[in-house]
Coordinates of C-alpha atoms and ligand atoms in Angstrom, one line a residue:
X66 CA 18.1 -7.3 -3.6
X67 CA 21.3 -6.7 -1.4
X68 CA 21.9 -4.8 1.5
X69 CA 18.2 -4.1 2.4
X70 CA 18.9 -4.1 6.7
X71 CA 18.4 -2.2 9.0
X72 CA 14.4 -2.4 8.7
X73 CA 12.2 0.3 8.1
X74 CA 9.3 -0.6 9.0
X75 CA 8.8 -3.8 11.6
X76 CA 5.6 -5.7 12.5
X77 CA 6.0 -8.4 15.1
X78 CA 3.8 -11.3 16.4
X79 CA 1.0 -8.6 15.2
X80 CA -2.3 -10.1 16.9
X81 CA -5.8 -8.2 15.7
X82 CA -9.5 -9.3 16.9
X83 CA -12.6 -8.5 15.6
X84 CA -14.8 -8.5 18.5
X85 CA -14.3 -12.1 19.0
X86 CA -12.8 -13.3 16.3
X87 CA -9.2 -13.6 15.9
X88 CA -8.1 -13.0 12.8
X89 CA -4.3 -11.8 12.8
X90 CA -2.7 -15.0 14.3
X91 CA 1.4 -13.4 15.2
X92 CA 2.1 -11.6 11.7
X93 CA 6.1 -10.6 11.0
X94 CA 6.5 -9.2 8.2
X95 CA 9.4 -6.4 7.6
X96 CA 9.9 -3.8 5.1
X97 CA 13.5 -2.4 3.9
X98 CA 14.9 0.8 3.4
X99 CA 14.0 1.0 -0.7
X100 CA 11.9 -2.5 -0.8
X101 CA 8.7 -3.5 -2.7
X102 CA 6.8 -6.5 -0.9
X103 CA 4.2 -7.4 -1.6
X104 CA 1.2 -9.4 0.3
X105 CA 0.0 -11.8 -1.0
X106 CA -3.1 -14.6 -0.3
X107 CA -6.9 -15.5 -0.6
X108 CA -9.7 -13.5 0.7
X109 CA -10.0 -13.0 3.9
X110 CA -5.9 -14.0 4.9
X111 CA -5.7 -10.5 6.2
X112 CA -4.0 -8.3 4.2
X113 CA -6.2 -5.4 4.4
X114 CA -6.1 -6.0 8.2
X115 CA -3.0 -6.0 8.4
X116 CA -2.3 -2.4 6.9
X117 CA -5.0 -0.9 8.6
X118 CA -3.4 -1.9 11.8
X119 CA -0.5 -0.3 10.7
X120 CA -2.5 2.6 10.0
X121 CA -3.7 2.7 13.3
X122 CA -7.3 1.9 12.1
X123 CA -7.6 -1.3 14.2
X124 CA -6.4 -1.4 17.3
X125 CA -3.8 -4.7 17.7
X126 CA -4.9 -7.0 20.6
X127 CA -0.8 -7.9 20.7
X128 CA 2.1 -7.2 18.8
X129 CA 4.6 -4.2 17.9
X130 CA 4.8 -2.3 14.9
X131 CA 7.5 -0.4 14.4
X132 CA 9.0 2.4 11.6
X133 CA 12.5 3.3 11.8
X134 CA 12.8 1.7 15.4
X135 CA 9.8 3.9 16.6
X136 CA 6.5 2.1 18.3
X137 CA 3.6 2.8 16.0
X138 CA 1.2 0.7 17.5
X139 CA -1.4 3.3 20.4
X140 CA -0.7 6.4 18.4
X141 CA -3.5 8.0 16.4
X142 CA -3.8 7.2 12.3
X143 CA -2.6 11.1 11.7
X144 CA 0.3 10.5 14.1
X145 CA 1.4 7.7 12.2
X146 CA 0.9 9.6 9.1
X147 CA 2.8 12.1 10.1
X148 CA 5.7 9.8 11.4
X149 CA 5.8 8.8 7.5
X150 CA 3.3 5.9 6.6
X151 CA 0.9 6.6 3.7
X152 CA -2.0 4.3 2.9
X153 CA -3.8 4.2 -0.1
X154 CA -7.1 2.0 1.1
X155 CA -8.8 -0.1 -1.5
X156 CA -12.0 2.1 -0.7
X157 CA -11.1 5.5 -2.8
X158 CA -11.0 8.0 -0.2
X159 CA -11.7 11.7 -2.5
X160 CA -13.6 14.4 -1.0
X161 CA -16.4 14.7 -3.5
X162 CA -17.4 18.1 -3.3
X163 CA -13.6 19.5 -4.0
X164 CA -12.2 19.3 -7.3
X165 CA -9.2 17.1 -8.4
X166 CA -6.6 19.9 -7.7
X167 CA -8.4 20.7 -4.0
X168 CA -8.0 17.2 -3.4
X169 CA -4.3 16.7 -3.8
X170 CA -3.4 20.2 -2.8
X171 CA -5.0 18.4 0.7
X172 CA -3.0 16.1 0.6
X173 CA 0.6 17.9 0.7
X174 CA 2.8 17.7 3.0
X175 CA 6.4 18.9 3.5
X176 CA 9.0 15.9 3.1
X177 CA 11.0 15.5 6.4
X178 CA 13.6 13.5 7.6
X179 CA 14.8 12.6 4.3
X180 CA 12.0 10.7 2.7
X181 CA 11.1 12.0 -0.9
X182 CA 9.3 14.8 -1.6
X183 CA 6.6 15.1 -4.3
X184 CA 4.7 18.2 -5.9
X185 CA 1.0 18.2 -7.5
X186 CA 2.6 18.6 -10.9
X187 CA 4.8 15.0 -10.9
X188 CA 1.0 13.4 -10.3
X189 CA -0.5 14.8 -13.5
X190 CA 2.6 13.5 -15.2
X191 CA 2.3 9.6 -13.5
X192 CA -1.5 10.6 -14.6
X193 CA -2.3 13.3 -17.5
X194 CA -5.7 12.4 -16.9
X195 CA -6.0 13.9 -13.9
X196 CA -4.4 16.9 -15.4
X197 CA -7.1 17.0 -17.9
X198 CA -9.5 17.0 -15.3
X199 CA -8.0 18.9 -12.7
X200 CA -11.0 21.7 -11.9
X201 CA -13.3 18.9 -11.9
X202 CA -15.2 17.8 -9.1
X203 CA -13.6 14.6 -7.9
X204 CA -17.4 12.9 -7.1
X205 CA -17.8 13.3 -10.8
X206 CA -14.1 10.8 -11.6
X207 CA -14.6 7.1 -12.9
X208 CA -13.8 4.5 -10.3
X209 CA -11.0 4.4 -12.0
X210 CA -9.6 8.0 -11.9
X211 CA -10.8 8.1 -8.1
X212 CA -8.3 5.2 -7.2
X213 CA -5.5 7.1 -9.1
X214 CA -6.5 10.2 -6.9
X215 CA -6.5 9.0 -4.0
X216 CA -3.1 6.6 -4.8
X217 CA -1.6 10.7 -5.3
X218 CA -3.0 11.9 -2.5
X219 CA -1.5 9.3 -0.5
X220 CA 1.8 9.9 -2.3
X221 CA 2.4 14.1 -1.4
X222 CA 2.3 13.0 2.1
X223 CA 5.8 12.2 1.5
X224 CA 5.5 8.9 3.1
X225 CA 8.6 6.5 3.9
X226 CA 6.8 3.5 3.1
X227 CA 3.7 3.6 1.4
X228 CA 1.5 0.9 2.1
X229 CA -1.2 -0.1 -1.5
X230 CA -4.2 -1.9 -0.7
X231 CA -5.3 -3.4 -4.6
X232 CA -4.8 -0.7 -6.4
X233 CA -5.7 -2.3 -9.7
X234 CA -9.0 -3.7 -8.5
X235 CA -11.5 -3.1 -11.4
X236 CA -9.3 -1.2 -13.8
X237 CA -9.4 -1.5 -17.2
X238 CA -6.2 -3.4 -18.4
X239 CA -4.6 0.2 -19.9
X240 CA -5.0 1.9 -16.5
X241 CA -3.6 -1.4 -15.0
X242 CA -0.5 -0.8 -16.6
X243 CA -0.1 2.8 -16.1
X244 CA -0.5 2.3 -12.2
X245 CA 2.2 -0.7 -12.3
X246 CA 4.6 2.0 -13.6
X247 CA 3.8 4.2 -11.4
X248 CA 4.6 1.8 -8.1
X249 CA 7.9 1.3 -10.0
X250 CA 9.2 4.7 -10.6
X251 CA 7.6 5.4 -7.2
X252 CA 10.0 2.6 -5.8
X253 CA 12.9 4.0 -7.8
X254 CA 12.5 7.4 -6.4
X255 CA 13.5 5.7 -2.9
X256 CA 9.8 5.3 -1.5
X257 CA 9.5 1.8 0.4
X258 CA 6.4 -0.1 -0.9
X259 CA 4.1 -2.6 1.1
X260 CA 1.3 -3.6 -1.6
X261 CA -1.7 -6.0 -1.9
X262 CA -2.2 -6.8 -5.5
X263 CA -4.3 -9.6 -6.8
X264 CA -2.6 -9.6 -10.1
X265 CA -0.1 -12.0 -9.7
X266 CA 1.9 -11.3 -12.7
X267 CA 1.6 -7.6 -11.8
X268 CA 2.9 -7.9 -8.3
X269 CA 5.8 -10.4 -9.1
X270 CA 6.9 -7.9 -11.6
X271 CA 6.7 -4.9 -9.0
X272 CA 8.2 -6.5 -6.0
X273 CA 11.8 -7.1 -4.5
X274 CA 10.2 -10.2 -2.4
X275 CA 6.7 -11.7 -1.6
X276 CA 5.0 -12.1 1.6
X277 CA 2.4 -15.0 1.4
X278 CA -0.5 -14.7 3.8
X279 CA -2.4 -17.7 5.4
X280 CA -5.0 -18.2 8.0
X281 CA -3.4 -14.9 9.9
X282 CA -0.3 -15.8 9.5
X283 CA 2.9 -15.0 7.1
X284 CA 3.0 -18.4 5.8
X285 CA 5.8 -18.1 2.7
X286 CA 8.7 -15.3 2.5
X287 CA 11.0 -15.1 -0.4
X288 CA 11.8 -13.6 -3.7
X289 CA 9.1 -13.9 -6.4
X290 CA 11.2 -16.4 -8.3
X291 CA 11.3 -18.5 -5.1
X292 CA 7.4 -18.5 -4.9
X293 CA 7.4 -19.6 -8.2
X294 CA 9.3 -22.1 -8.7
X295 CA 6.8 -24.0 -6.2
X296 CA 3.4 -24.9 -7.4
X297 CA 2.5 -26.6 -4.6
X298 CA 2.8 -23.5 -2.4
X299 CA 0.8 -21.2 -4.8
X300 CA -1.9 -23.7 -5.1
X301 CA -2.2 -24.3 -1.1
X302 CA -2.4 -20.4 -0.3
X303 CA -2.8 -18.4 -3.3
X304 CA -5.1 -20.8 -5.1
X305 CA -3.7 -20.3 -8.5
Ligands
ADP152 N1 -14.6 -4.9 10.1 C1 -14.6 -6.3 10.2 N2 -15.3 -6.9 11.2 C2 -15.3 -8.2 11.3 N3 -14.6 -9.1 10.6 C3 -13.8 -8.5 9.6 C4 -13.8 -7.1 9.4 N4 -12.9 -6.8 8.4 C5 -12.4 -8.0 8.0 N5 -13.0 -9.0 8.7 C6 -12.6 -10.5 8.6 O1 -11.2 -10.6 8.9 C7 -10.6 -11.5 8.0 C8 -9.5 -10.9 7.2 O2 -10.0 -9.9 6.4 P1 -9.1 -8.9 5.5 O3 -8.0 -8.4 6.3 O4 -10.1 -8.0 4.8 O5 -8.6 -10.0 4.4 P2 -7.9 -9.7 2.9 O6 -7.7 -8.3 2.8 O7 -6.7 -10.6 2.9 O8 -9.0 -10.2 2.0 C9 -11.7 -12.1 7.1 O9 -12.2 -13.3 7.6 C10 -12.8 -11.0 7.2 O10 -14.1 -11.5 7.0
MG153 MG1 -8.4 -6.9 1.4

């Protein structure tokens, strides 16, 4: 992809502990206006880590994060939120007790400052089976359906970037698809997209360029051709 500067969203020399152990170790990694990247790495490289300090869910011991020029890093998870980050956590996040319509109608918000805006209705069509089960309470969705809902949730936020922790995880190989083409139209729509995907083929397929994770560290950065046309490097940090 061409053109992809100024950045949206910025993380530099990113430092997180956990109590004491240090487990972001200086993380850059950037995010263009209308880019897919995704993270990639072993577990425990800190990918999840690394969104939730984005999300403002762990606090950074160092480091600035930035969207649109603006300092994220000190300001409260619905502040950022606000400012235009969406996160869709690899733990579904539905409110049980609401049905499948409650749930995203909680989730709306108006689109500001030009990022794209999204209605209840384009979610049943990236999902009919939601549709199908929209009066139903969402504690009584498969794992599956649950991960879709709260992907949708995420989405009528309006988010700039939208930030997908494994969204795949444990889906049978038909859903695995449908989500795929989601993130794709998604992308194509003009949402920026940071997402951890443990699917190779399914993330070299969704994304503009790759972001290998290492020890805490961004340890590889190029398009997904580039990663693999080296062996060497996906054995070393992606064990494949
Ligand atoms: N809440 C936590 N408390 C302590 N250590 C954690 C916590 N969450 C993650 N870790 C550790 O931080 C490292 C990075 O984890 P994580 O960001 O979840 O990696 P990934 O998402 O790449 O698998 C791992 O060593 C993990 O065990
Ligand atoms: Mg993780």
């Amino acid at each position: 992809m061409n053109s992809i500067s100024p950045n949206l969203l910025s993380i530099s020399d990113l430092h997180v502990h956990y109590g004491k152990s240090h487990v972001l170790h200086g993380v850059d990694l950037s995010i263009g206006h209308n880019e897919v990247v995704s993270l990639l790495g072993r577990n425990g490289a800190g990918r999840s880590t690394t969104m939730k300090a984005v999300m403002g869910l762990v606090p950074p011991s160092a480091g600035s994060i930035q969207l649109g020029g603006r300092e994220l890093t000190g300001l409260r998870p619905y502040r950022i939120s606000r400012a235009g980050v969406g996160f869709v956590p690899e733990e579904r996040e539905v409110f049980a007790n609401l049905s499948v319509e409650e749930n995203l109608r909680m989730g709306q918000q108006v689109a500001t400052d030009g990022a794209t805006a999204w209605t209840v209705e384009q979610m049943f069509d990236y999902f009919p089976r939601l549709r199908e089960r929209r009066n139903t309470g969402a504690g009584n969705l498969s794992g599956g359906e649950q991960q879709m809902l709260t992907l949708c949730r995420s989405l009528l936020g309006c988010p700039k970037v939208l930030m997908i922790d494994e969204p795949t995880e444990g889906l049978a190989p038909k859903i695995v698809a449908v989500v795929a083409e989601a993130i794709r139209d998604i992308h194509r729509r003009g949402v920026s997209i940071l997402l951890v995907e443990q699917k190779l083929t399914i993330a070299l397929k969704v994304s503009s360029r790759v972001c290998v994770m290492g020890h805490g560290r961004i340890v590889f950065e190029g398009t997904p051709q580039a990663l693999t046309d080296d062996p060497s490097l996906m054995k070393e940090w992606l064990a494949v």
